[in-house]
XYZ file of C-alpha atoms in Angstrom:
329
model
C -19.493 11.135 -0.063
C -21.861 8.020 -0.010
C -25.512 9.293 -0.596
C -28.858 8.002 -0.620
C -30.574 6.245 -3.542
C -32.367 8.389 -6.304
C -35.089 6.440 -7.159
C -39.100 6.876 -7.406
C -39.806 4.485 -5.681
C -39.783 4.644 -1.634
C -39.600 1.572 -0.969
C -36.966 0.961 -3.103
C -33.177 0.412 -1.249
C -31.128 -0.358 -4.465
C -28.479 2.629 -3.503
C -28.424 1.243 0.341
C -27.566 -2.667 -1.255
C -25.299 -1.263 -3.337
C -23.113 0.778 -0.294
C -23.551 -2.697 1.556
C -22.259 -4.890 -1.598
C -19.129 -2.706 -1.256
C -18.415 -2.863 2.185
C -18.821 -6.995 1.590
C -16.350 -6.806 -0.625
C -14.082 -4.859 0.845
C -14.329 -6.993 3.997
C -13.787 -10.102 1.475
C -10.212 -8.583 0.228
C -9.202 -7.710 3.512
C -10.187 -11.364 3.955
C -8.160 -12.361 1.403
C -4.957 -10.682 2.147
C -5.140 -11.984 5.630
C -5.126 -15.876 3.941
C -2.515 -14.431 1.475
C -0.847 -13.722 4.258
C -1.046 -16.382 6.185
C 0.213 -18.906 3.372
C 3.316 -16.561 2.989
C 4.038 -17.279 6.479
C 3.542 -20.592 5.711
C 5.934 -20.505 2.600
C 8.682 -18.605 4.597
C 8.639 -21.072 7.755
C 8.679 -24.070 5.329
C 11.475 -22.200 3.147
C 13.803 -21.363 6.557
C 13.421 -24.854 7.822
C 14.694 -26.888 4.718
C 17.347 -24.060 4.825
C 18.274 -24.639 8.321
C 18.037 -28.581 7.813
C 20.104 -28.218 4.874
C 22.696 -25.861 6.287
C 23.499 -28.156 9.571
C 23.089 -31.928 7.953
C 23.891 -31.482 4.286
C 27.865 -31.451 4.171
C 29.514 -28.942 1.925
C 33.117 -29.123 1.059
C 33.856 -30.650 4.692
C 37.346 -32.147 3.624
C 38.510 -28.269 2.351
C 41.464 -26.855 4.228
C 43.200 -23.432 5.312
C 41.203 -20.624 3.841
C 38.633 -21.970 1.698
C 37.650 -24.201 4.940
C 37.328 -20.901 6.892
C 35.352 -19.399 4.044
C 33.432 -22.253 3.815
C 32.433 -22.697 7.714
C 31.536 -18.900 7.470
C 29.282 -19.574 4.055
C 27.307 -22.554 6.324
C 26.888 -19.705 9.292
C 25.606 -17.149 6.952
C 23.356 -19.479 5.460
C 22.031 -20.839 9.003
C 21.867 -17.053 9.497
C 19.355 -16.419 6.714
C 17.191 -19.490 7.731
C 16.798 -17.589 10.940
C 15.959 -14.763 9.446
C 13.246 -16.337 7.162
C 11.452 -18.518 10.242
C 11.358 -14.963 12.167
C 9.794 -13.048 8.787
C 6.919 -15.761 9.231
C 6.147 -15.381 12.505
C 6.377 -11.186 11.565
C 3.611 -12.380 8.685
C 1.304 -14.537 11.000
C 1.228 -11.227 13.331
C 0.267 -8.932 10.414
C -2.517 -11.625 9.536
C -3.402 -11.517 12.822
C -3.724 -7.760 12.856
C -5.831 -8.093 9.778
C -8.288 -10.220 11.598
C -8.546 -8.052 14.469
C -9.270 -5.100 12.274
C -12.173 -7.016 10.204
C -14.299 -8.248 13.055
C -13.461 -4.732 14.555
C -15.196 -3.499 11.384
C -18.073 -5.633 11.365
C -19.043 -4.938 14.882
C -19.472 -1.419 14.016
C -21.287 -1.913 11.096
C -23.815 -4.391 12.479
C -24.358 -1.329 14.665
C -25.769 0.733 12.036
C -26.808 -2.202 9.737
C -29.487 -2.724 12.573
C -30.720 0.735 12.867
C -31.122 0.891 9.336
C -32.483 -2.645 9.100
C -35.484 -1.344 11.590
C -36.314 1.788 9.489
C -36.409 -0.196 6.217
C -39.031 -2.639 8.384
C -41.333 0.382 9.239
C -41.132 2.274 6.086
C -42.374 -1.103 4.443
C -45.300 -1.270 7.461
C -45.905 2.227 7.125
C -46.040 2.744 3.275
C -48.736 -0.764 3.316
C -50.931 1.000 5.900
C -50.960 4.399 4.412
C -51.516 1.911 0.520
C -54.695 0.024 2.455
C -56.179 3.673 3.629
C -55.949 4.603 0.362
C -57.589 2.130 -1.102
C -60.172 2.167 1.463
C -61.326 6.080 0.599
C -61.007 5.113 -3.060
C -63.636 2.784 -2.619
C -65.433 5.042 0.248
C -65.592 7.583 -2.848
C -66.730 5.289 -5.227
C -69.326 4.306 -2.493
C -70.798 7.813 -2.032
C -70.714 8.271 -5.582
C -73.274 5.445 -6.495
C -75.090 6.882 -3.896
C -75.209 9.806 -5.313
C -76.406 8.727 -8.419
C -79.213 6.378 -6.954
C -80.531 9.354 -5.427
C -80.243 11.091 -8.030
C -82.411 8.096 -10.644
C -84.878 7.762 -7.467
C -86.109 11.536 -7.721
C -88.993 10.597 -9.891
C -90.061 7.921 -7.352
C -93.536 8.257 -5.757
C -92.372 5.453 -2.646
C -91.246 7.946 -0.084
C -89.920 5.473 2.151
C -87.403 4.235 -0.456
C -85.761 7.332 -1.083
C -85.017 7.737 2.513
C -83.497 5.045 2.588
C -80.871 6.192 -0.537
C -80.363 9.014 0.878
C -79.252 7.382 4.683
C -77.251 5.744 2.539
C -76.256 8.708 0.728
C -75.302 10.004 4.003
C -73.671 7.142 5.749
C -71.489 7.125 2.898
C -70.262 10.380 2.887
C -69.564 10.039 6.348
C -67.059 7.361 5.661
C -65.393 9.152 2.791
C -65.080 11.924 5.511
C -63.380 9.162 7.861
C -61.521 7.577 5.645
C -60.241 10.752 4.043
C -58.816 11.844 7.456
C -57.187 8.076 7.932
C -56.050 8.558 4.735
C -54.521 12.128 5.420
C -53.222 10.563 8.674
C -51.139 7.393 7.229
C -50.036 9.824 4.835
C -48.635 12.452 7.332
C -46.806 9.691 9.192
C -44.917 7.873 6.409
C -43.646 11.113 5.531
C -42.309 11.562 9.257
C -40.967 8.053 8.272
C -39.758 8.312 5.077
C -37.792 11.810 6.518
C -36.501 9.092 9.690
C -35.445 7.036 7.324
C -33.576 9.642 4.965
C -31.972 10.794 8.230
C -30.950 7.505 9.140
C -30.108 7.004 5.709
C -27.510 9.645 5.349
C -26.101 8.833 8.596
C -25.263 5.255 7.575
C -23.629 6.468 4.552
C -21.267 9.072 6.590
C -20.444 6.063 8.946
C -20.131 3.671 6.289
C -17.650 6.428 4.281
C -15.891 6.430 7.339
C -15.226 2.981 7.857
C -14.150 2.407 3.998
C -11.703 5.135 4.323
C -10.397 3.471 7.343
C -10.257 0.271 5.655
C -8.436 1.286 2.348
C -5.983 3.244 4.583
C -5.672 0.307 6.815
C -5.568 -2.124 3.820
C -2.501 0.363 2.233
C -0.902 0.109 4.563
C -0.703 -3.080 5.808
C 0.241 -4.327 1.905
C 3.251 -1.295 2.223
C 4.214 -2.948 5.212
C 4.655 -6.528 4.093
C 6.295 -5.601 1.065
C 9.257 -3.356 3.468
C 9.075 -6.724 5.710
C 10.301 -8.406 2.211
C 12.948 -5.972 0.964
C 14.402 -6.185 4.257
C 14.267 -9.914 4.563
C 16.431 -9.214 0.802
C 18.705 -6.648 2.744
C 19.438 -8.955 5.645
C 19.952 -11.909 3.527
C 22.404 -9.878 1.119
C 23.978 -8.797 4.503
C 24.779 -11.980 5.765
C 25.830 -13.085 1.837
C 28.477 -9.635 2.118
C 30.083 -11.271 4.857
C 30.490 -14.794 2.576
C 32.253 -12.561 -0.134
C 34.385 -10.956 2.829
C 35.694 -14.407 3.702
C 36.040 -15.322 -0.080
C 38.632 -12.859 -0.601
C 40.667 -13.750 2.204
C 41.160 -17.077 0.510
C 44.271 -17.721 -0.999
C 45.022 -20.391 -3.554
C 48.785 -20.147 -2.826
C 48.285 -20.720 0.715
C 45.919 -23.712 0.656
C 48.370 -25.168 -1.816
C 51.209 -25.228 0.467
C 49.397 -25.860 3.515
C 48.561 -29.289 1.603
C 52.321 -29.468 0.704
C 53.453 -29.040 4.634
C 50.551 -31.485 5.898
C 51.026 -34.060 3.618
C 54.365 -34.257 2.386
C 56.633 -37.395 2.423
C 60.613 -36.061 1.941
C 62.419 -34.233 -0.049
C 64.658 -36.709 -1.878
C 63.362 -38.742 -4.837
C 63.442 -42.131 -5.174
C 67.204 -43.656 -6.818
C 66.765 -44.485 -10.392
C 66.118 -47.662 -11.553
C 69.256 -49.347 -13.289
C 69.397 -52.077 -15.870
C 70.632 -55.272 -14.789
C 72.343 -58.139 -17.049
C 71.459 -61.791 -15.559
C 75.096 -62.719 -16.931
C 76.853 -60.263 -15.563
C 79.603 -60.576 -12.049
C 77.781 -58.170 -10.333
C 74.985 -60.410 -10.069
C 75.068 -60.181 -6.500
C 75.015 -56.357 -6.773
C 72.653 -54.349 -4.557
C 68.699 -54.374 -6.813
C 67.737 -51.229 -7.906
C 66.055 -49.245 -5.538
C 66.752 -50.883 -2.191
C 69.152 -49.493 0.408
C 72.880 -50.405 0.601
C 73.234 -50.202 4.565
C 74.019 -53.709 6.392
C 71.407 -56.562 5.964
C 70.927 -56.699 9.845
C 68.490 -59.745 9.215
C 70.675 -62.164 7.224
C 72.631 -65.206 9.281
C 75.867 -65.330 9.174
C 77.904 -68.937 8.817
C 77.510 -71.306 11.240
C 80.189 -71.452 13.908
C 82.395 -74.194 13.944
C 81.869 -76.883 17.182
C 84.918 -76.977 19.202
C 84.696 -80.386 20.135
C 83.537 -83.684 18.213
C 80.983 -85.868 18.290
C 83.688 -88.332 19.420
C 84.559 -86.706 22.516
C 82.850 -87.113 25.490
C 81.591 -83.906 26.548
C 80.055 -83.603 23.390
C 76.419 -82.453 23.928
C 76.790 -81.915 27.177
C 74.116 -79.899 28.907
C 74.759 -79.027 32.542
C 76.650 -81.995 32.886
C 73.311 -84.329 31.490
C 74.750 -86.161 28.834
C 72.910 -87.736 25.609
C 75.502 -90.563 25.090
C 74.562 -93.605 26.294
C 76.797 -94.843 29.449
């Protein structure tokens, strides 16, 4: 348990600065978690974005067929998957930040609270202990007053002027009259710091069960808000290795065999080979032999010979076109 500080001196708060140093720095951790936080989420979004953008724009293996293509298209899903799952894990952080925010000003509300009350005893055991101080002094030097009275009644005994020693010893007795007054001031200011010094201990020990309180709250809260975010990252692992499983699934329902004659059927051209290319001599009969490599079916696009006119150029209907004639008549 926090306690007060044990020290001579009453005005002294060194054990009270020290509680409050504490609870400043514990406010400054939660502090920075909440920014640690924050940049996480800001690391995760960034991280699930480039994912995403790479997953839809970047092509991977695109011209793949059969069942590496199908592996492949589930591979960019999965992956689309897990930038998903990384943009939602930073908008789970910013909310945990958030909570941790919430929680600190919570925190420093209350503790203003007592800060104040405490703040306001300090103040009037500091007026209280300079009063009771200045009485003090005052019937020290009321004492020191009667006492040199004293004594200069005591040197004037031999004196024959009558008048003179009545007046030391008015003064004898005014003197002791203000010891007397400022004893009881004295006795007074010293009464009522102690009622203060005994508010203050009260309030004292009160701020320290609050403030014990609060700390416990905090490192509980603190525990388990760090616990939290790391389960929010092992399951961001879990989900990710998930979504990978269901890649590996699809990888072992490839089949090289398969893809390999799926190419064959797609992209095949016949099943006879082309004829053998033969060696031809230029001086040999078969010159006008069919060239290696070309078909030996009818040459649909040659001419044949020209026909034969059945009439002359002599004879008259030579040339004839529906009865126009080119011959001169």
């Amino acid at each position: 348990m926090l306690s007060f500080p044990q020290s001579a001196d009453i005005l002294s708060t060194v054990g009270y600065d020290s509680i409050i140093q504490h609870l400043n720095n514990g406010r400054k951790n939660c502090k920075e978690f909440e920014e640690f936080l924050k940049e996480r989420a800001a690391v995760e979004e960034r991280y699930g974005k480039d994912l995403l953008s790479l997953s839809r724009k970047k092509p991977c293996g695109q011209s793949e067929t059969n069942t590496l293509k199908r592996a492949l298209e589930v591979f960019k899903q999965q992956v689309d998957s897990v930038a998903q799952c990384h943009i939602q894990l930073a908008q789970s952080l910013r909310e945990e930040a958030r909570k941790m925010e919430e929680f600190r000003e919570k925190q420093k509300l209350q503790r203003k609270k007592t800060e104040l009350v405490m703040d306001a005893v300090h103040k009037q055991k500091s007026l209280q202990f300079k009063k009771t101080m200045d009485a003090k002094k005052n019937y020290e030097q009321k004492c020191r007053d009667k006492d040199e009275a004293e004594q200069a009644v005591s040197r004037s005994a031999n004196l024959v002027n009558p008048k003179q020693q009545e007046k030391l010893f008015v003064k004898l007795a005014t003197s002791k009259t203000a010891v007397e007054d400022s004893d009881k001031a004295y006795m007074l200011h010293i009464s009522t710091l102690d009622k203060v010094r005994e508010e203050w201990q009260s309030e004292h020990i009160k701020a320290c069960e609050a403030f014990e309180a609060q700390e416990c709250e905090r490192i509980n809260f603190f525990r388990n808000a760090l616990w939290l975010h790391v389960n929010q990252l092992s399951q961001q692992c879990v989900t990710s290795d998930e979504m990978y499983e269901q890649v590996r699934k699809s990888l072992e329902m490839c089949s090289i065999q398969k893809d390999i004659e799926y190419f064959v059927n797609q992209r095949k051209t016949g099943q006879i080979p082309p004829a053998p290319i033969m060696y031809e001599n230029f001086y040999s009969p078969q010159k006008n032999a069919v060239p290696p490599g070309k078909a030996t079916g009818p040459n649909l696009a040659r001419r044949g010979p020209l026909p034969i006119p059945k009439t002359s150029p002599d004879d008259p209907d030579y040339s004839l076109v529906d009865d126009y004639s080119l011959l001169y008549q």
